[in-house]
Amino acid sequence: MPTLERLNTEALRDTVRTFRDTVRVHSDALNRLNVYPVPDGDTGTNMARTLDAVVAEMETVAADDLDATCDAISHGSLMGARGNSGVILSQILRGFTATLKGRGDIQGALYADALQEAAAGAYQAVLKPVEGTILTVCRESAEAARDAADEGGSLVEVVRAARDAGHLSLANTPELLPVLKDAGVVDAGGAGFLLMLDSAMYVVAGDPLPEAEPDDGTQGAVGAAFDAVANRTSDVVGALDVSEQRYEVMYFLELADERIGDFKNGWGAIGDSIVVVGGDGLWNCHVHTNDIGAAIEVALGLEGRPKQIRVSDLFEEVDEEHAKREAELTGGSNALETRAGAGLPPVTTAVVAVCSGDGLVELFAQLGVQGVVTGGQTMNPSTAELLDTVAHVNADHVVILPNNKNIIPVAEQVNALSDKTVVVVPTRSMPEALAALVVYDPEAQADENAVEMSAASASVVTGEITQAIRDTSTDVGNITKGDWIGIVRGDGIASIGSTATTAAFGLLEAIVGDSAELVSVITGEEADPDTTAAIEGWLQDNRGAVATEVQHGDQPLYPYLFGVE
């Protein structure tokens, strides 16, 4: 492969495609490195999905048009950015291409300028920049590129200087960020960024791309090392460590540029890991917080318009990532699948439901649900994914059952974006959804269905059994990590036990009252026949007048869900 003296439009596009393909190959390895800001194992996935969006938009413009290519990379990264790492990567790409746009002679000096603009933009996007992250690796790579360019370096010499300095910077990240040293890893985002420079060297000089190392389950933070980085506390009295912020909130925000500083400061008061990128009135915003409502209200208070709101429960993502790594060490698998369902014969009103577990998917289909968006508890769908499923069901009216409190605000955005009439019945659990579906009438309009289905779901008392992921204190006693807990939706923890069986008995004692007529038991993928039989026996012995139905849901994280009517 000949060495390039100038980065033309074709080479820029080849670099972006190569970067996307290389991140895909290294995605699992990057996920394994991911411990900061929280060890939820998604850095590689988020960077790959961000780059998928970039390449998809880039392919829509003429291959020989530099300005259009730069605009497509910039806009595609803004609209497609996923997670903390994806939003920062978006700003890096936007700064880089903004410098190249309109410049036909891209040699070493201009490449260095572009890297410096990328680094500056990345720092500016983060409210509280932290060294030892992708920010440091990008900045130190850009500084090395600048030094090489100032010495008259060619394009290849500048890119190589940036890449080599980036590798040294990445190796040093554990010395700057203690959580990385505790886990025995380098920064995942920085490693992902370096693949951009590796891709550039492949295109301009033919240097081989790095190969992803096979993982036997021992790479990254596992066992005690994972526990150490997952359960951090702040050294500052009264302050929270970023890992103690439970929810990741992301949305697009329409807001005047002059007010974005106030917006970032408002978020700074209620959260951490704040990244805001964009401009010209449209911003992609990311925060970790314990207050979902406040994260949205900050925008509304500045007369902004949040769109495509996405909420993820980071505590549950970390718990699932921990379980996944432990399963890999022992040869097991906890992989989950996300797929979208679509329409049946035409009806007046169709139902779109969010659920996890093959058994629940089948059960919902039997109850007349036409569109199912499936995934794990930690893989909450975006507005776009819900909108796509709504578009494909064969009805002009649609009812959405979110079945999770975090998904309700996301689902409520769909009506404004769809040409169909879309109503959300705010179900927070699978038992509530099943009760709502009993009164669903496919030939009634959405508003009529919403009234009946909301009333039915509200009449159900729901509970769930899960395992504690950290020590805490509650009104019913102290909880130690690993204890089984029974949770009443809306009321909190009702029981604690050393086994799922004892926790379930305590929960049922609390929620199955004298007026109960039916208890629905939905078994998860971790349920075992002996425990299920014990639960049925307890109900027969202690609530003999109450009917019991057992459904196999196969949902993750919660071996038992209960609905009491």
Coordinates of C-alpha atoms in Angstrom, one line a residue, residues 8-525:
N8 CA -8.0 13.1 0.6
T9 CA -11.8 12.6 0.9
E10 CA -11.5 8.9 -0.1
A11 CA -8.9 8.3 2.6
L12 CA -10.9 10.1 5.2
R13 CA -13.9 7.9 4.5
D14 CA -11.8 4.8 4.5
T15 CA -10.4 5.8 7.9
V16 CA -13.9 6.2 9.3
R17 CA -15.0 2.8 7.9
T18 CA -11.9 1.1 9.1
F19 CA -12.3 2.7 12.6
R20 CA -15.9 1.4 12.7
D21 CA -14.9 -2.1 11.7
T22 CA -11.9 -2.2 14.1
V23 CA -14.0 -1.1 17.0
R24 CA -16.5 -3.8 16.2
V25 CA -13.8 -6.4 16.3
H26 CA -12.4 -5.0 19.6
S27 CA -15.9 -4.3 21.1
D28 CA -15.8 -7.2 23.6
A29 CA -12.3 -6.3 24.8
L30 CA -13.2 -2.7 25.3
N31 CA -16.3 -3.7 27.3
R32 CA -14.0 -5.8 29.5
L33 CA -11.8 -2.8 30.2
N34 CA -14.8 -0.6 31.2
V35 CA -14.7 0.3 34.9
Y36 CA -15.1 4.1 34.8
P37 CA -17.4 5.9 35.4
V38 CA -19.2 2.6 36.2
P39 CA -18.3 -1.0 35.3
D40 CA -21.4 -1.6 33.1
G41 CA -19.4 -3.2 30.3
D42 CA -20.7 -1.1 27.4
T43 CA -17.9 1.1 26.2
G44 CA -17.1 -1.0 23.1
T45 CA -20.7 -1.5 22.3
N46 CA -21.6 2.2 22.6
M47 CA -18.6 3.3 20.5
A48 CA -19.4 0.7 17.8
R49 CA -23.1 1.8 17.7
T50 CA -22.0 5.5 17.5
L51 CA -19.7 4.7 14.6
D52 CA -22.4 2.6 12.9
A53 CA -24.6 5.8 12.8
V54 CA -21.6 7.8 11.5
V55 CA -20.9 5.4 8.6
A56 CA -24.6 5.1 7.7
E57 CA -25.0 8.8 7.3
M58 CA -21.6 9.2 5.5
E59 CA -22.7 6.7 2.9
T60 CA -25.6 8.9 1.9
V61 CA -23.4 11.7 0.5
A62 CA -21.2 11.8 -2.5
A63 CA -17.9 9.9 -2.1
D64 CA -15.8 12.8 -3.6
D65 CA -17.4 15.6 -1.6
L66 CA -15.2 16.5 1.3
D67 CA -17.5 19.1 2.9
A68 CA -20.5 16.8 2.7
T69 CA -18.5 14.0 4.1
C70 CA -17.4 16.1 7.1
D71 CA -20.9 17.3 7.7
A72 CA -22.2 13.7 7.6
I73 CA -19.6 12.5 10.0
S74 CA -20.4 15.4 12.4
H75 CA -24.2 15.0 12.2
G76 CA -24.2 11.2 12.2
S77 CA -22.0 11.2 15.4
L78 CA -24.3 13.8 17.1
M79 CA -27.5 11.9 16.4
G80 CA -26.1 8.4 16.9
A81 CA -24.0 8.9 20.0
R82 CA -24.6 6.2 22.7
G83 CA -23.5 6.3 26.3
N84 CA -20.8 8.4 27.9
S85 CA -18.0 7.1 25.6
G86 CA -20.1 7.6 22.5
V87 CA -21.0 11.2 23.3
I88 CA -17.4 12.1 23.9
L89 CA -16.3 10.3 20.7
S90 CA -19.0 12.3 18.9
Q91 CA -17.4 15.6 20.0
I92 CA -13.9 14.3 19.0
L93 CA -15.2 13.5 15.5
R94 CA -17.1 16.8 15.3
G95 CA -14.0 18.8 16.2
F96 CA -11.8 16.9 13.9
T97 CA -14.0 17.2 10.8
A98 CA -14.9 20.8 11.5
T99 CA -11.2 21.6 11.0
L100 CA -10.9 19.6 7.8
K101 CA -14.0 21.0 6.2
G102 CA -13.3 23.4 3.4
R103 CA -9.6 22.5 3.3
G104 CA -8.5 20.6 0.2
D105 CA -4.8 20.1 1.2
I106 CA -4.8 17.9 4.3
Q107 CA -1.2 17.3 5.2
G108 CA 0.6 16.9 8.6
A109 CA 0.1 20.4 10.0
L110 CA -3.7 20.4 9.3
Y111 CA -4.1 16.9 10.7
A112 CA -2.4 18.1 13.9
D113 CA -4.8 21.1 14.0
A114 CA -7.7 18.8 13.6
L115 CA -6.6 16.5 16.5
Q116 CA -6.1 19.5 18.7
E117 CA -9.5 20.9 17.9
A118 CA -11.0 17.4 18.6
A119 CA -9.2 17.3 22.0
A120 CA -10.3 20.8 23.0
G121 CA -13.9 20.1 22.0
A122 CA -13.9 16.9 24.1
Y123 CA -12.8 18.7 27.2
Q124 CA -15.3 21.5 26.6
A125 CA -18.1 19.0 26.3
V126 CA -17.5 17.4 29.8
L127 CA -18.6 19.5 32.7
K128 CA -16.0 17.9 35.1
P129 CA -13.1 16.6 33.0
V130 CA -11.3 13.7 34.6
E131 CA -7.7 12.8 33.7
G132 CA -6.8 9.2 33.0
T133 CA -9.7 8.9 30.6
I134 CA -10.2 9.2 26.8
L135 CA -9.8 13.0 27.3
T136 CA -6.1 12.5 28.4
V137 CA -5.3 10.1 25.6
C138 CA -6.8 12.4 23.0
R139 CA -5.1 15.5 24.3
E140 CA -1.6 13.9 24.6
S141 CA -1.9 12.4 21.2
A142 CA -2.8 15.8 19.8
E143 CA 0.1 17.4 21.5
A144 CA 2.5 14.9 20.0
A145 CA 1.0 15.5 16.6
R146 CA 1.5 19.2 17.0
D147 CA 5.1 18.8 18.0
A148 CA 5.8 16.6 14.9
A149 CA 4.0 19.0 12.6
D150 CA 6.0 22.0 14.0
E151 CA 9.1 20.1 13.1
G152 CA 7.9 19.8 9.5
G153 CA 6.6 16.3 9.8
S154 CA 4.8 14.7 6.9
L155 CA 1.2 13.4 7.2
V156 CA 2.5 9.9 8.1
E157 CA 5.0 11.2 10.6
V158 CA 2.3 13.3 12.3
V159 CA -0.2 10.5 12.5
R160 CA 2.5 8.0 13.8
A161 CA 3.6 10.5 16.4
A162 CA 0.1 10.9 17.6
R163 CA -0.5 7.1 17.7
D164 CA 2.7 6.3 19.5
A165 CA 2.1 9.0 22.1
G166 CA -1.4 7.8 22.5
H167 CA -0.2 4.3 23.4
L168 CA 2.1 5.7 26.1
S169 CA -0.7 7.9 27.4
L170 CA -3.1 4.9 27.5
A171 CA -0.6 2.8 29.4
N172 CA -0.3 5.7 32.0
T173 CA -4.0 6.1 32.6
P174 CA -4.0 3.8 35.7
E175 CA -1.5 6.2 37.3
L176 CA -3.9 9.1 36.9
L177 CA -7.2 7.4 37.8
P178 CA -6.9 5.1 40.8
V179 CA -10.0 3.1 39.9
L180 CA -8.2 1.8 36.8
K181 CA -5.2 0.7 38.9
D182 CA -7.5 -1.0 41.4
A183 CA -9.1 -3.0 38.6
G184 CA -5.8 -3.7 36.8
V185 CA -6.9 -2.2 33.5
V186 CA -6.3 0.8 31.2
D187 CA -9.1 3.2 30.3
A188 CA -11.6 1.7 27.9
G189 CA -12.6 4.9 26.2
G190 CA -8.9 5.8 25.6
A191 CA -8.3 2.4 24.1
G192 CA -11.2 2.9 21.8
F193 CA -10.0 6.3 20.7
L194 CA -6.5 4.8 19.9
L195 CA -8.2 2.6 17.3
M196 CA -9.0 5.7 15.4
L197 CA -5.3 6.5 15.1
D198 CA -4.5 2.8 14.3
S199 CA -7.1 3.0 11.5
A200 CA -5.5 6.2 10.2
M201 CA -2.1 4.6 10.1
Y202 CA -3.5 1.6 8.3
V203 CA -5.0 3.9 5.6
V204 CA -2.2 6.4 5.2
A205 CA 0.8 4.0 5.6
G206 CA -0.4 0.4 5.5
D207 CA 0.5 -0.3 9.1
P208 CA -1.3 -3.5 10.3
L209 CA -4.3 -3.1 12.5
P210 CA -4.1 -4.4 16.1
E211 CA -5.7 -7.8 16.6
A212 CA -8.3 -8.4 19.4
E213 CA -7.0 -10.8 21.9
P214 CA -9.2 -13.8 22.7
D215 CA -10.7 -13.7 26.1
D216 CA -10.9 -16.7 28.4
G217 CA -13.0 -14.9 30.9
T218 CA -10.1 -13.7 33.0
Q219 CA -9.5 -10.3 31.3
G220 CA -10.7 -7.1 32.7
A221 CA -12.0 -6.7 36.3
V222 CA -13.3 -10.0 37.7
G223 CA -14.1 -11.3 41.1
A224 CA -12.8 -9.1 44.0
A225 CA -11.4 -6.6 41.5
F226 CA -14.9 -6.0 40.0
D227 CA -16.4 -5.7 43.5
A228 CA -13.9 -3.1 44.4
V229 CA -14.6 -0.8 41.4
A230 CA -18.4 -1.4 41.5
N231 CA -18.9 -0.3 45.1
R232 CA -16.9 2.9 45.4
T233 CA -17.6 5.8 47.7
S234 CA -16.4 9.4 47.6
D235 CA -13.5 10.7 49.7
V236 CA -15.4 14.0 50.1
V237 CA -17.8 14.1 53.1
G238 CA -21.4 14.6 51.9
A239 CA -20.5 14.0 48.2
L240 CA -21.4 11.0 46.1
D241 CA -18.9 9.1 43.9
V242 CA -20.0 8.9 40.3
S243 CA -20.6 5.2 40.7
E244 CA -23.3 6.0 43.4
Q245 CA -25.5 7.8 40.8
R246 CA -28.1 5.1 39.8
Y247 CA -29.5 6.3 36.5
E248 CA -28.1 7.2 33.1
V249 CA -30.3 9.8 31.4
M250 CA -29.7 10.8 27.8
Y251 CA -31.8 12.9 25.5
F252 CA -31.6 15.3 22.6
L253 CA -32.2 18.9 23.6
E254 CA -33.5 21.8 21.6
L255 CA -32.0 24.8 23.5
A256 CA -30.5 28.2 22.5
D257 CA -26.7 28.0 22.4
E258 CA -26.4 30.9 24.9
R259 CA -28.3 28.9 27.6
I260 CA -26.3 25.7 27.4
G261 CA -23.9 26.8 30.1
D262 CA -26.8 27.2 32.5
F263 CA -28.1 23.8 31.5
K264 CA -24.8 22.1 32.2
N265 CA -24.5 23.9 35.6
G266 CA -28.1 22.8 36.4
W267 CA -27.2 19.2 35.7
G268 CA -24.0 19.6 37.7
A269 CA -26.1 20.2 40.8
I270 CA -28.0 16.9 40.4
G271 CA -25.6 14.5 38.8
D272 CA -22.2 13.5 37.4
S273 CA -20.5 12.2 34.3
I274 CA -22.1 15.1 32.4
V275 CA -21.3 15.3 28.7
V276 CA -23.2 17.8 26.3
V277 CA -22.3 18.0 22.7
G278 CA -23.8 19.8 19.7
G279 CA -24.6 23.4 18.7
D280 CA -26.9 25.5 16.6
G281 CA -29.8 24.8 19.0
L282 CA -29.5 21.0 19.1
W283 CA -27.6 19.1 21.8
N284 CA -27.0 15.5 22.7
C285 CA -26.9 15.3 26.5
H286 CA -25.7 12.6 29.0
V287 CA -25.8 12.5 32.8
H288 CA -25.6 10.0 35.6
T289 CA -28.0 11.0 38.4
N290 CA -30.3 9.7 41.2
D291 CA -33.1 12.0 40.1
I292 CA -34.6 11.3 36.7
G293 CA -37.3 13.9 37.0
A294 CA -34.8 16.7 37.9
A295 CA -32.7 15.8 34.9
I296 CA -35.6 16.5 32.6
E297 CA -36.9 19.5 34.6
V298 CA -33.6 21.4 34.2
A299 CA -34.2 21.5 30.5
L300 CA -37.8 22.6 30.8
G301 CA -36.9 25.3 33.3
L302 CA -34.7 26.9 30.6
E303 CA -37.4 26.7 28.0
G304 CA -35.7 23.8 26.3
R305 CA -37.3 20.9 24.6
P306 CA -36.0 17.4 25.5
K307 CA -36.6 14.7 22.9
Q308 CA -36.0 10.9 22.7
I309 CA -35.4 10.5 26.4
R310 CA -33.5 7.4 27.3
V311 CA -33.1 6.1 30.9
S312 CA -31.0 3.2 32.1
D313 CA -30.6 1.7 35.6
L314 CA -26.8 1.6 36.1
F315 CA -27.0 -0.4 39.3
E316 CA -28.8 -3.2 37.4
E317 CA -26.4 -2.9 34.4
V318 CA -23.4 -3.3 36.7
D319 CA -25.1 -6.3 38.5
E320 CA -25.8 -7.9 35.1
E321 CA -22.2 -7.3 33.9
H322 CA -20.8 -8.8 37.1
A323 CA -23.0 -11.9 36.7
K324 CA -21.9 -12.1 33.0
R325 CA -18.2 -12.0 33.9
E326 CA -18.6 -14.6 36.7
A327 CA -20.5 -16.9 34.2
E328 CA -17.8 -16.6 31.7
L329 CA -15.2 -17.6 34.3
T330 CA -17.3 -20.7 35.1
G331 CA -18.2 -21.5 31.5
G332 CA -21.8 -20.3 31.7
S333 CA -23.6 -17.7 29.7
N334 CA -26.1 -14.9 30.7
A335 CA -26.4 -13.4 27.2
L336 CA -29.6 -11.6 26.5
E337 CA -31.2 -10.9 23.1
T338 CA -33.0 -7.8 21.9
R339 CA -35.4 -8.0 19.0
A340 CA -38.5 -6.2 17.8
G341 CA -41.9 -7.8 17.1
A342 CA -44.3 -6.6 14.4
G343 CA -47.8 -6.8 13.2
L344 CA -50.7 -9.2 12.8
P345 CA -54.0 -8.7 10.9
P346 CA -55.4 -5.1 11.0
V347 CA -57.1 -4.0 14.2
T348 CA -58.4 -0.6 15.4
T349 CA -55.9 -0.5 18.3
A350 CA -52.7 -2.5 18.5
V351 CA -50.6 -3.0 21.7
V352 CA -46.8 -2.6 21.7
A353 CA -45.2 -4.0 24.9
V354 CA -41.7 -4.0 26.3
C355 CA -40.6 -7.2 28.0
S356 CA -37.7 -9.5 28.7
G357 CA -37.8 -13.3 28.5
D358 CA -39.0 -15.6 25.8
G359 CA -41.8 -16.9 27.9
L360 CA -43.2 -13.5 28.4
V361 CA -42.9 -12.7 24.7
E362 CA -45.0 -15.8 23.9
L363 CA -47.5 -15.0 26.7
F364 CA -48.0 -11.5 25.4
A365 CA -48.5 -12.8 21.9
Q366 CA -51.2 -15.1 23.2
L367 CA -52.9 -12.1 24.8
G368 CA -53.1 -10.2 21.5
V369 CA -49.9 -8.0 21.7
Q370 CA -48.9 -7.2 18.1
G371 CA -45.5 -5.5 18.7
V372 CA -42.9 -6.6 21.2
V373 CA -39.6 -4.9 22.0
T374 CA -37.6 -7.3 23.9
G375 CA -34.4 -7.0 26.0
G376 CA -32.9 -7.4 29.4
Q377 CA -33.8 -5.2 32.3
T378 CA -30.7 -3.1 31.6
M379 CA -31.3 -2.7 27.9
N380 CA -34.1 -0.2 27.9
P381 CA -35.3 0.6 24.3
S382 CA -34.9 4.1 22.9
T383 CA -37.7 6.2 21.6
A384 CA -36.5 5.4 18.0
E385 CA -36.8 1.6 18.7
L386 CA -40.4 2.0 20.1
L387 CA -41.3 4.3 17.3
D388 CA -40.1 1.7 14.7
T389 CA -42.2 -1.0 16.3
V390 CA -45.3 1.3 16.4
A391 CA -44.8 2.1 12.7
H392 CA -44.9 -1.6 11.8
V393 CA -48.0 -2.8 13.7
N394 CA -51.1 -3.0 11.6
A395 CA -53.3 -0.3 13.3
D396 CA -53.8 3.4 13.3
H397 CA -54.1 3.5 17.1
V398 CA -51.5 2.1 19.4
V399 CA -51.2 1.5 23.2
I400 CA -47.7 1.1 24.6
L401 CA -47.1 -0.9 27.8
P402 CA -43.6 0.2 29.0
N403 CA -43.6 -2.3 32.0
N404 CA -40.7 -0.4 33.7
K405 CA -40.8 3.0 35.3
N406 CA -37.6 4.1 33.5
I407 CA -39.2 3.4 30.1
I408 CA -42.4 5.4 30.7
P409 CA -40.8 8.9 29.9
V410 CA -39.2 7.4 26.8
A411 CA -42.5 5.9 25.6
E412 CA -44.3 9.2 26.2
Q413 CA -42.2 10.8 23.4
V414 CA -43.6 8.5 20.7
N415 CA -46.9 10.1 20.1
A416 CA -45.4 13.4 19.1
L417 CA -43.1 11.6 16.6
S418 CA -45.6 9.2 15.0
D419 CA -48.4 9.8 12.5
K420 CA -50.5 7.3 14.5
T421 CA -52.4 7.9 17.7
V422 CA -50.2 6.6 20.5
V423 CA -51.2 6.3 24.1
V424 CA -49.1 5.1 27.0
V425 CA -50.6 3.0 29.8
P426 CA -47.9 3.5 32.5
T427 CA -47.4 -0.1 33.5
R428 CA -44.3 -0.5 35.7
S429 CA -44.2 -4.3 35.8
M430 CA -45.1 -7.5 33.9
P431 CA -48.0 -8.4 36.2
E432 CA -49.5 -5.0 35.6
A433 CA -49.3 -5.5 31.9
L434 CA -50.9 -8.9 32.1
A435 CA -53.8 -7.4 34.0
A436 CA -54.2 -4.6 31.5
L437 CA -54.2 -7.0 28.6
V438 CA -57.2 -8.9 30.1
V439 CA -59.4 -5.9 29.3
Y440 CA -57.8 -4.9 26.0
D441 CA -60.2 -4.5 23.2
P442 CA -58.6 -4.5 19.7
E443 CA -61.6 -2.9 18.1
A444 CA -61.9 0.0 20.5
Q445 CA -59.8 3.2 20.0
A446 CA -56.6 3.9 21.9
D447 CA -58.1 6.4 24.4
E448 CA -60.9 4.0 25.3
N449 CA -58.5 1.2 25.8
A450 CA -56.1 3.3 27.9
V451 CA -58.9 4.1 30.4
E452 CA -59.8 0.5 30.9
M453 CA -56.3 -0.9 30.8
S454 CA -54.9 1.8 33.2
A455 CA -57.7 1.0 35.7
A456 CA -57.0 -2.7 35.5
S457 CA -53.2 -2.4 35.9
A458 CA -53.7 0.0 38.8
S459 CA -55.8 -2.6 40.6
V460 CA -52.9 -5.1 40.8
V461 CA -50.5 -5.2 43.7
T462 CA -47.1 -6.4 42.3
G463 CA -44.0 -7.7 43.9
E464 CA -40.7 -9.2 42.8
I465 CA -37.8 -11.3 44.2
T466 CA -34.3 -10.3 43.4
Q467 CA -30.8 -10.5 45.0
A468 CA -29.2 -7.5 46.7
I469 CA -26.1 -6.1 45.0
R470 CA -24.8 -4.0 48.0
D471 CA -25.1 -3.6 51.7
T472 CA -27.8 -1.2 52.9
S473 CA -30.3 -0.5 55.7
T474 CA -34.1 -0.6 55.3
D475 CA -37.2 -0.3 57.4
V476 CA -37.4 -4.1 57.6
G477 CA -33.8 -4.6 58.6
N478 CA -30.2 -4.5 57.4
I479 CA -29.4 -6.1 54.0
T480 CA -26.1 -7.7 53.2
K481 CA -25.0 -8.1 49.6
G482 CA -26.2 -11.5 48.3
D483 CA -29.4 -11.5 50.4
W484 CA -32.6 -12.2 48.7
I485 CA -35.2 -9.4 48.9
G486 CA -38.9 -9.1 48.3
I487 CA -39.9 -5.7 46.8
V488 CA -43.4 -4.3 46.6
R489 CA -43.8 -2.0 43.7
G490 CA -44.4 1.5 45.0
D491 CA -43.7 0.6 48.6
G492 CA -40.2 -0.7 48.6
I493 CA -38.6 -3.6 50.3
A494 CA -41.0 -5.8 52.3
S495 CA -38.9 -8.9 53.1
I496 CA -35.3 -10.1 53.4
G497 CA -34.2 -13.7 53.3
S498 CA -31.1 -15.9 53.0
T499 CA -32.9 -17.8 50.2
A500 CA -35.3 -16.8 47.5
T501 CA -37.8 -19.1 49.1
T502 CA -37.9 -17.3 52.5
A503 CA -37.9 -13.9 50.8
A504 CA -40.9 -15.0 48.7
F505 CA -42.8 -16.2 51.8
G506 CA -42.3 -12.8 53.5
L507 CA -43.3 -10.9 50.4
L508 CA -46.5 -12.9 49.9
E509 CA -47.4 -12.5 53.5
A510 CA -47.2 -8.7 52.9
I511 CA -49.1 -8.5 49.6
V512 CA -51.7 -11.2 49.6
G513 CA -54.5 -9.8 51.7
D514 CA -57.9 -11.2 52.8
S515 CA -59.6 -9.6 49.7
A516 CA -57.2 -11.2 47.2
E517 CA -58.7 -13.5 44.6
L518 CA -55.9 -14.4 42.3
V519 CA -52.1 -14.6 42.6
S520 CA -50.1 -14.7 39.3
V521 CA -46.6 -16.1 39.7
I522 CA -44.2 -15.4 36.8
T523 CA -41.0 -17.5 37.0
G524 CA -37.7 -16.1 35.7
E525 CA -34.7 -17.8 34.1

